[in-house]
mmCIF file of C-alpha atoms and ligand atoms in Angstrom:
data_model
loop_
_atom_site.group_PDB
_atom_site.id
_atom_site.type_symbol
_atom_site.label_atom_id
_atom_site.label_comp_id
_atom_site.label_asym_id
_atom_site.label_seq_id
_atom_site.Cartn_x
_atom_site.Cartn_y
_atom_site.Cartn_z
ATOM 1 C CA MET W 1 138.113 59.493 109.809
ATOM 2 C CA THR W 2 135.287 57.346 108.417
ATOM 3 C CA ASP W 3 133.297 56.242 111.402
ATOM 4 C CA PRO W 4 130.136 58.392 111.311
ATOM 5 C CA ILE W 5 129.759 58.230 115.022
ATOM 6 C CA LEU W 6 133.146 59.909 115.421
ATOM 7 C CA LYS W 7 132.649 62.183 112.525
ATOM 8 C CA ARG W 8 129.343 63.678 113.597
ATOM 9 C CA VAL W 9 129.491 67.269 114.626
ATOM 10 C CA ALA W 10 126.909 69.980 115.218
ATOM 11 C CA VAL W 11 126.450 71.951 112.023
ATOM 12 C CA ARG W 12 124.695 75.358 112.194
ATOM 13 C CA LYS W 13 125.265 76.607 108.639
ATOM 14 C CA TYR W 14 123.657 75.018 105.660
ATOM 15 C CA THR W 15 123.602 75.578 101.876
ATOM 16 C CA LYS W 16 120.217 76.015 100.157
ATOM 17 C CA GLU W 17 120.622 72.656 98.422
ATOM 18 C CA GLN W 18 117.769 70.197 99.088
ATOM 19 C CA VAL W 19 118.484 66.805 100.582
ATOM 20 C CA ALA W 20 117.964 64.055 97.914
ATOM 21 C CA LYS W 21 114.728 61.993 98.328
ATOM 22 C CA GLU W 22 116.611 58.751 98.684
ATOM 23 C CA ASP W 23 118.627 60.375 101.582
ATOM 24 C CA VAL W 24 115.423 61.531 103.249
ATOM 25 C CA ASP W 25 114.141 57.960 103.022
ATOM 26 C CA LYS W 26 117.402 56.513 104.586
ATOM 27 C CA LEU W 27 117.121 59.120 107.435
ATOM 28 C CA ILE W 28 113.513 58.086 108.084
ATOM 29 C CA ALA W 29 114.598 54.424 108.117
ATOM 30 C CA ALA W 30 117.277 55.388 110.690
ATOM 31 C CA PHE W 31 114.580 56.981 112.889
ATOM 32 C CA GLN W 32 112.508 53.796 112.532
ATOM 33 C CA ALA W 33 115.427 51.759 113.726
ATOM 34 C CA ALA W 34 115.744 53.666 117.084
ATOM 35 C CA PRO W 35 115.250 51.805 120.352
ATOM 36 C CA CYS W 36 112.424 52.766 122.660
ATOM 37 C CA GLY W 37 111.508 52.151 126.279
ATOM 38 C CA MET W 38 109.606 48.886 126.923
ATOM 39 C CA HIS W 39 108.848 48.580 123.152
ATOM 40 C CA GLN W 40 106.231 51.329 123.493
ATOM 41 C CA THR W 41 106.502 52.573 119.873
ATOM 42 C CA ASP W 42 103.414 54.614 120.221
ATOM 43 C CA VAL W 43 104.851 57.263 122.533
ATOM 44 C CA MET W 44 106.978 58.829 119.774
ATOM 45 C CA GLN W 45 106.076 60.277 116.366
ATOM 46 C CA MET W 46 107.993 62.362 113.816
ATOM 47 C CA THR W 47 107.120 64.880 111.161
ATOM 48 C CA ALA W 48 109.745 65.302 108.546
ATOM 49 C CA VAL W 49 109.507 68.827 107.022
ATOM 50 C CA GLU W 50 110.770 69.891 103.591
ATOM 51 C CA ASP W 51 107.990 72.143 102.485
ATOM 52 C CA SER W 52 109.377 75.614 102.182
ATOM 53 C CA ASP W 53 106.336 77.435 103.577
ATOM 54 C CA LEU W 54 106.387 75.267 106.622
ATOM 55 C CA LEU W 55 110.076 75.692 107.071
ATOM 56 C CA VAL W 56 109.550 79.482 107.113
ATOM 57 C CA LYS W 57 106.756 79.208 109.625
ATOM 58 C CA ILE W 58 108.805 77.032 111.931
ATOM 59 C CA GLU W 59 111.865 79.442 111.634
ATOM 60 C CA LYS W 60 109.492 82.230 112.490
ATOM 61 C CA ALA W 61 107.951 80.419 115.483
ATOM 62 C CA THR W 62 111.390 79.480 116.835
ATOM 63 C CA SER W 63 113.180 82.831 116.206
ATOM 64 C CA ASN W 64 115.490 81.317 113.511
ATOM 65 C CA ALA W 65 116.712 78.638 115.853
ATOM 66 C CA CYS W 66 116.670 75.990 113.080
ATOM 67 C CA TYR W 67 119.554 77.706 111.181
ATOM 68 C CA GLY W 68 117.749 77.724 107.846
ATOM 69 C CA ALA W 69 118.190 74.004 107.357
ATOM 70 C CA PRO W 70 116.296 72.608 104.312
ATOM 71 C CA LEU W 71 115.090 69.587 106.241
ATOM 72 C CA LEU W 72 113.791 69.388 109.782
ATOM 73 C CA PHE W 73 112.821 66.199 111.728
ATOM 74 C CA VAL W 74 110.345 67.295 114.307
ATOM 75 C CA ILE W 75 110.334 64.498 116.955
ATOM 76 C CA ASN W 76 107.220 64.427 119.199
ATOM 77 C CA VAL W 77 106.480 62.400 122.234
ATOM 78 C CA LYS W 78 103.389 61.640 124.220
ATOM 79 C CA LYS W 79 103.025 64.088 127.074
ATOM 80 C CA ASN W 80 103.761 62.927 130.572
ATOM 81 C CA ASN W 81 105.249 59.615 129.409
ATOM 82 C CA GLN W 82 108.376 58.351 131.232
ATOM 83 C CA PHE W 83 110.164 57.201 128.037
ATOM 84 C CA GLY W 84 109.346 59.933 125.597
ATOM 85 C CA LEU W 85 112.236 62.328 125.964
ATOM 86 C CA ARG W 86 114.774 59.499 126.189
ATOM 87 C CA ASP W 87 113.281 57.836 123.093
ATOM 88 C CA ALA W 88 113.532 61.131 121.247
ATOM 89 C CA SER W 89 117.168 61.592 122.217
ATOM 90 C CA VAL W 90 118.320 58.272 120.983
ATOM 91 C CA ALA W 91 116.245 58.646 117.741
ATOM 92 C CA ALA W 92 117.800 62.042 117.259
ATOM 93 C CA GLU W 93 121.259 60.467 117.480
ATOM 94 C CA ASN W 94 120.321 57.826 114.980
ATOM 95 C CA LEU W 95 119.237 60.575 112.590
ATOM 96 C CA MET W 96 122.458 62.607 113.121
ATOM 97 C CA VAL W 97 124.700 59.655 112.697
ATOM 98 C CA GLU W 98 122.973 58.553 109.524
ATOM 99 C CA ALA W 99 123.144 62.174 108.224
ATOM 100 C CA THR W 100 126.855 62.084 108.756
ATOM 101 C CA GLU W 101 127.033 58.775 106.946
ATOM 102 C CA LEU W 102 125.298 60.432 103.995
ATOM 103 C CA ASN W 103 127.833 63.359 104.112
ATOM 104 C CA LEU W 104 125.144 65.712 105.468
ATOM 105 C CA GLY W 105 125.321 68.179 108.397
ATOM 106 C CA SER W 106 122.973 68.025 111.346
ATOM 107 C CA VAL W 107 122.291 69.431 114.693
ATOM 108 C CA TYR W 108 120.154 68.534 117.753
ATOM 109 C CA LEU W 109 117.818 71.408 118.588
ATOM 110 C CA MET W 110 116.132 71.619 122.012
ATOM 111 C CA ALA W 111 115.370 75.345 122.164
ATOM 112 C CA ALA W 112 113.568 75.326 118.865
ATOM 113 C CA ALA W 113 111.528 72.298 120.083
ATOM 114 C CA SER W 114 110.485 74.291 123.170
ATOM 115 C CA ASN W 115 109.467 77.172 121.071
ATOM 116 C CA LEU W 116 107.380 75.032 118.757
ATOM 117 C CA ASN W 117 105.413 73.842 121.856
ATOM 118 C CA SER W 118 104.071 77.441 122.115
ATOM 119 C CA ALA W 119 102.857 77.448 118.524
ATOM 120 C CA LYS W 120 99.910 75.053 118.798
ATOM 121 C CA ASP W 121 98.326 75.979 115.437
ATOM 122 C CA LEU W 122 101.586 75.265 113.608
ATOM 123 C CA GLN W 123 101.959 71.906 115.476
ATOM 124 C CA LYS W 124 98.536 71.042 114.276
ATOM 125 C CA GLU W 125 99.466 71.956 110.690
ATOM 126 C CA LEU W 126 102.570 69.688 111.132
ATOM 127 C CA GLY W 127 100.266 66.755 111.971
ATOM 128 C CA ILE W 128 101.330 66.618 115.584
ATOM 129 C CA ASP W 129 98.596 65.084 117.758
ATOM 130 C CA SER W 130 97.315 67.345 120.614
ATOM 131 C CA ASP W 131 98.418 64.762 123.271
ATOM 132 C CA TYR W 132 102.019 64.995 122.021
ATOM 133 C CA GLU W 133 104.661 67.602 122.462
ATOM 134 C CA THR W 134 107.904 68.273 120.451
ATOM 135 C CA ALA W 135 110.925 67.033 122.299
ATOM 136 C CA VAL W 136 113.681 67.558 119.726
ATOM 137 C CA ILE W 137 114.098 68.971 116.267
ATOM 138 C CA VAL W 138 116.946 67.529 114.147
ATOM 139 C CA ALA W 139 118.056 69.984 111.480
ATOM 140 C CA VAL W 140 119.707 68.353 108.421
ATOM 141 C CA GLY W 141 121.215 69.683 105.242
ATOM 142 C CA HIS W 142 124.400 70.181 103.269
ATOM 143 C CA ALA W 143 126.988 71.774 105.559
ATOM 144 C CA ALA W 144 128.208 75.221 104.746
ATOM 145 C CA GLU W 145 130.817 74.993 107.607
ATOM 146 C CA THR W 146 133.161 72.327 108.920
ATOM 147 C CA PRO W 147 133.412 72.663 112.647
ATOM 148 C CA GLU W 148 136.545 71.108 114.216
ATOM 149 C CA GLU W 149 137.233 70.262 117.783
ATOM 150 C CA ASP W 150 139.283 67.495 119.589
ATOM 151 C CA ARG W 151 136.459 65.255 120.644
ATOM 152 C CA SER W 152 138.573 62.424 122.067
ATOM 153 C CA ASN W 153 138.557 63.430 125.759
ATOM 154 C CA ARG W 154 135.564 65.704 126.320
ATOM 155 C CA TYR W 155 133.827 63.874 129.202
ATOM 156 C CA LYS W 156 134.994 62.230 132.255
ATOM 157 C CA VAL W 157 135.211 58.482 131.858
ATOM 158 C CA VAL W 158 135.928 56.143 134.671
ATOM 159 C CA ARG W 159 137.368 52.727 133.842
ATOM 160 C CA LYS W 160 137.702 50.139 136.611
HETATM 161 C C1 FMN G 1 120.111 68.038 124.903
HETATM 162 C C2 FMN G 1 120.738 68.885 123.817
HETATM 163 C C3 FMN G 1 120.268 70.018 123.493
HETATM 164 C C4 FMN G 1 120.803 70.851 122.521
HETATM 165 N N1 FMN G 1 120.130 72.030 122.089
HETATM 166 C C5 FMN G 1 120.687 72.792 121.109
HETATM 167 C C6 FMN G 1 120.054 73.938 120.692
HETATM 168 O O1 FMN G 1 118.893 74.367 121.201
HETATM 169 N N2 FMN G 1 120.556 74.798 119.749
HETATM 170 C C7 FMN G 1 121.804 74.378 119.199
HETATM 171 O O2 FMN G 1 122.262 75.119 118.256
HETATM 172 N N3 FMN G 1 122.504 73.287 119.485
HETATM 173 C C8 FMN G 1 121.871 72.418 120.447
HETATM 174 N N4 FMN G 1 122.508 71.292 120.819
HETATM 175 C C9 FMN G 1 123.714 70.902 120.154
HETATM 176 C C10 FMN G 1 124.945 71.112 121.194
HETATM 177 O O3 FMN G 1 125.251 72.451 121.311
HETATM 178 C C11 FMN G 1 126.181 70.357 120.666
HETATM 179 O O4 FMN G 1 125.875 68.967 120.530
HETATM 180 C C12 FMN G 1 127.307 70.510 121.672
HETATM 181 O O5 FMN G 1 127.832 71.798 121.555
HETATM 182 C C13 FMN G 1 128.499 69.516 121.364
HETATM 183 O O6 FMN G 1 128.976 69.712 120.091
HETATM 184 P P1 FMN G 1 128.914 68.503 119.033
HETATM 185 O O7 FMN G 1 127.533 68.176 118.676
HETATM 186 O O8 FMN G 1 129.587 69.138 117.760
HETATM 187 O O9 FMN G 1 129.673 67.303 119.658
HETATM 188 C C14 FMN G 1 121.919 70.423 121.751
HETATM 189 C C15 FMN G 1 122.472 69.169 122.007
HETATM 190 C C16 FMN G 1 121.902 68.438 123.100
HETATM 191 C C17 FMN G 1 122.490 67.025 123.329
#
């Protein structure tokens, strides 16, 4: 299977290997290419975290809900905005599909995002503006597991 959309799978075990700088650049480009409601590009921001001290702080604040991944994309949206959460989800998918294309593992993290919203000082340290909240964290790294599941018929689809 070569199509990264079909190949993408939630990965929750990572090696300690860093993600190459050029791959981080490509992932950020994939984030920048995401659609947004009404072309309101100012309601979503992202902090890409590779710094080991900050990664430890995030794991602590989220009770290790980021699975020790060496790269975290913290996607933040303007509070009380009708598009923010939707924008963040499509941007997260862009990141995960691009990660798959780069032979990296990834996972969408909602629980960790909620936990981070209770850690205001850490959010400030991450450069998150006070009128924004974390909607999703996308963990990325070299996969240390290869989850497999038949994904061809998971959801009800009606064709008429
Ligand atoms: C809205 C949403 C929230 C999620 N939150 C978490 C989470 O907090 N922790 C986690 O490990 N995975 C989380 N996931 C990943 C899902 O568990 C995973 O996508 C699902 O089990 C389907 O598996 P797949 O990604 O391999 O297709 C989340 C996914 C979505 C779309």
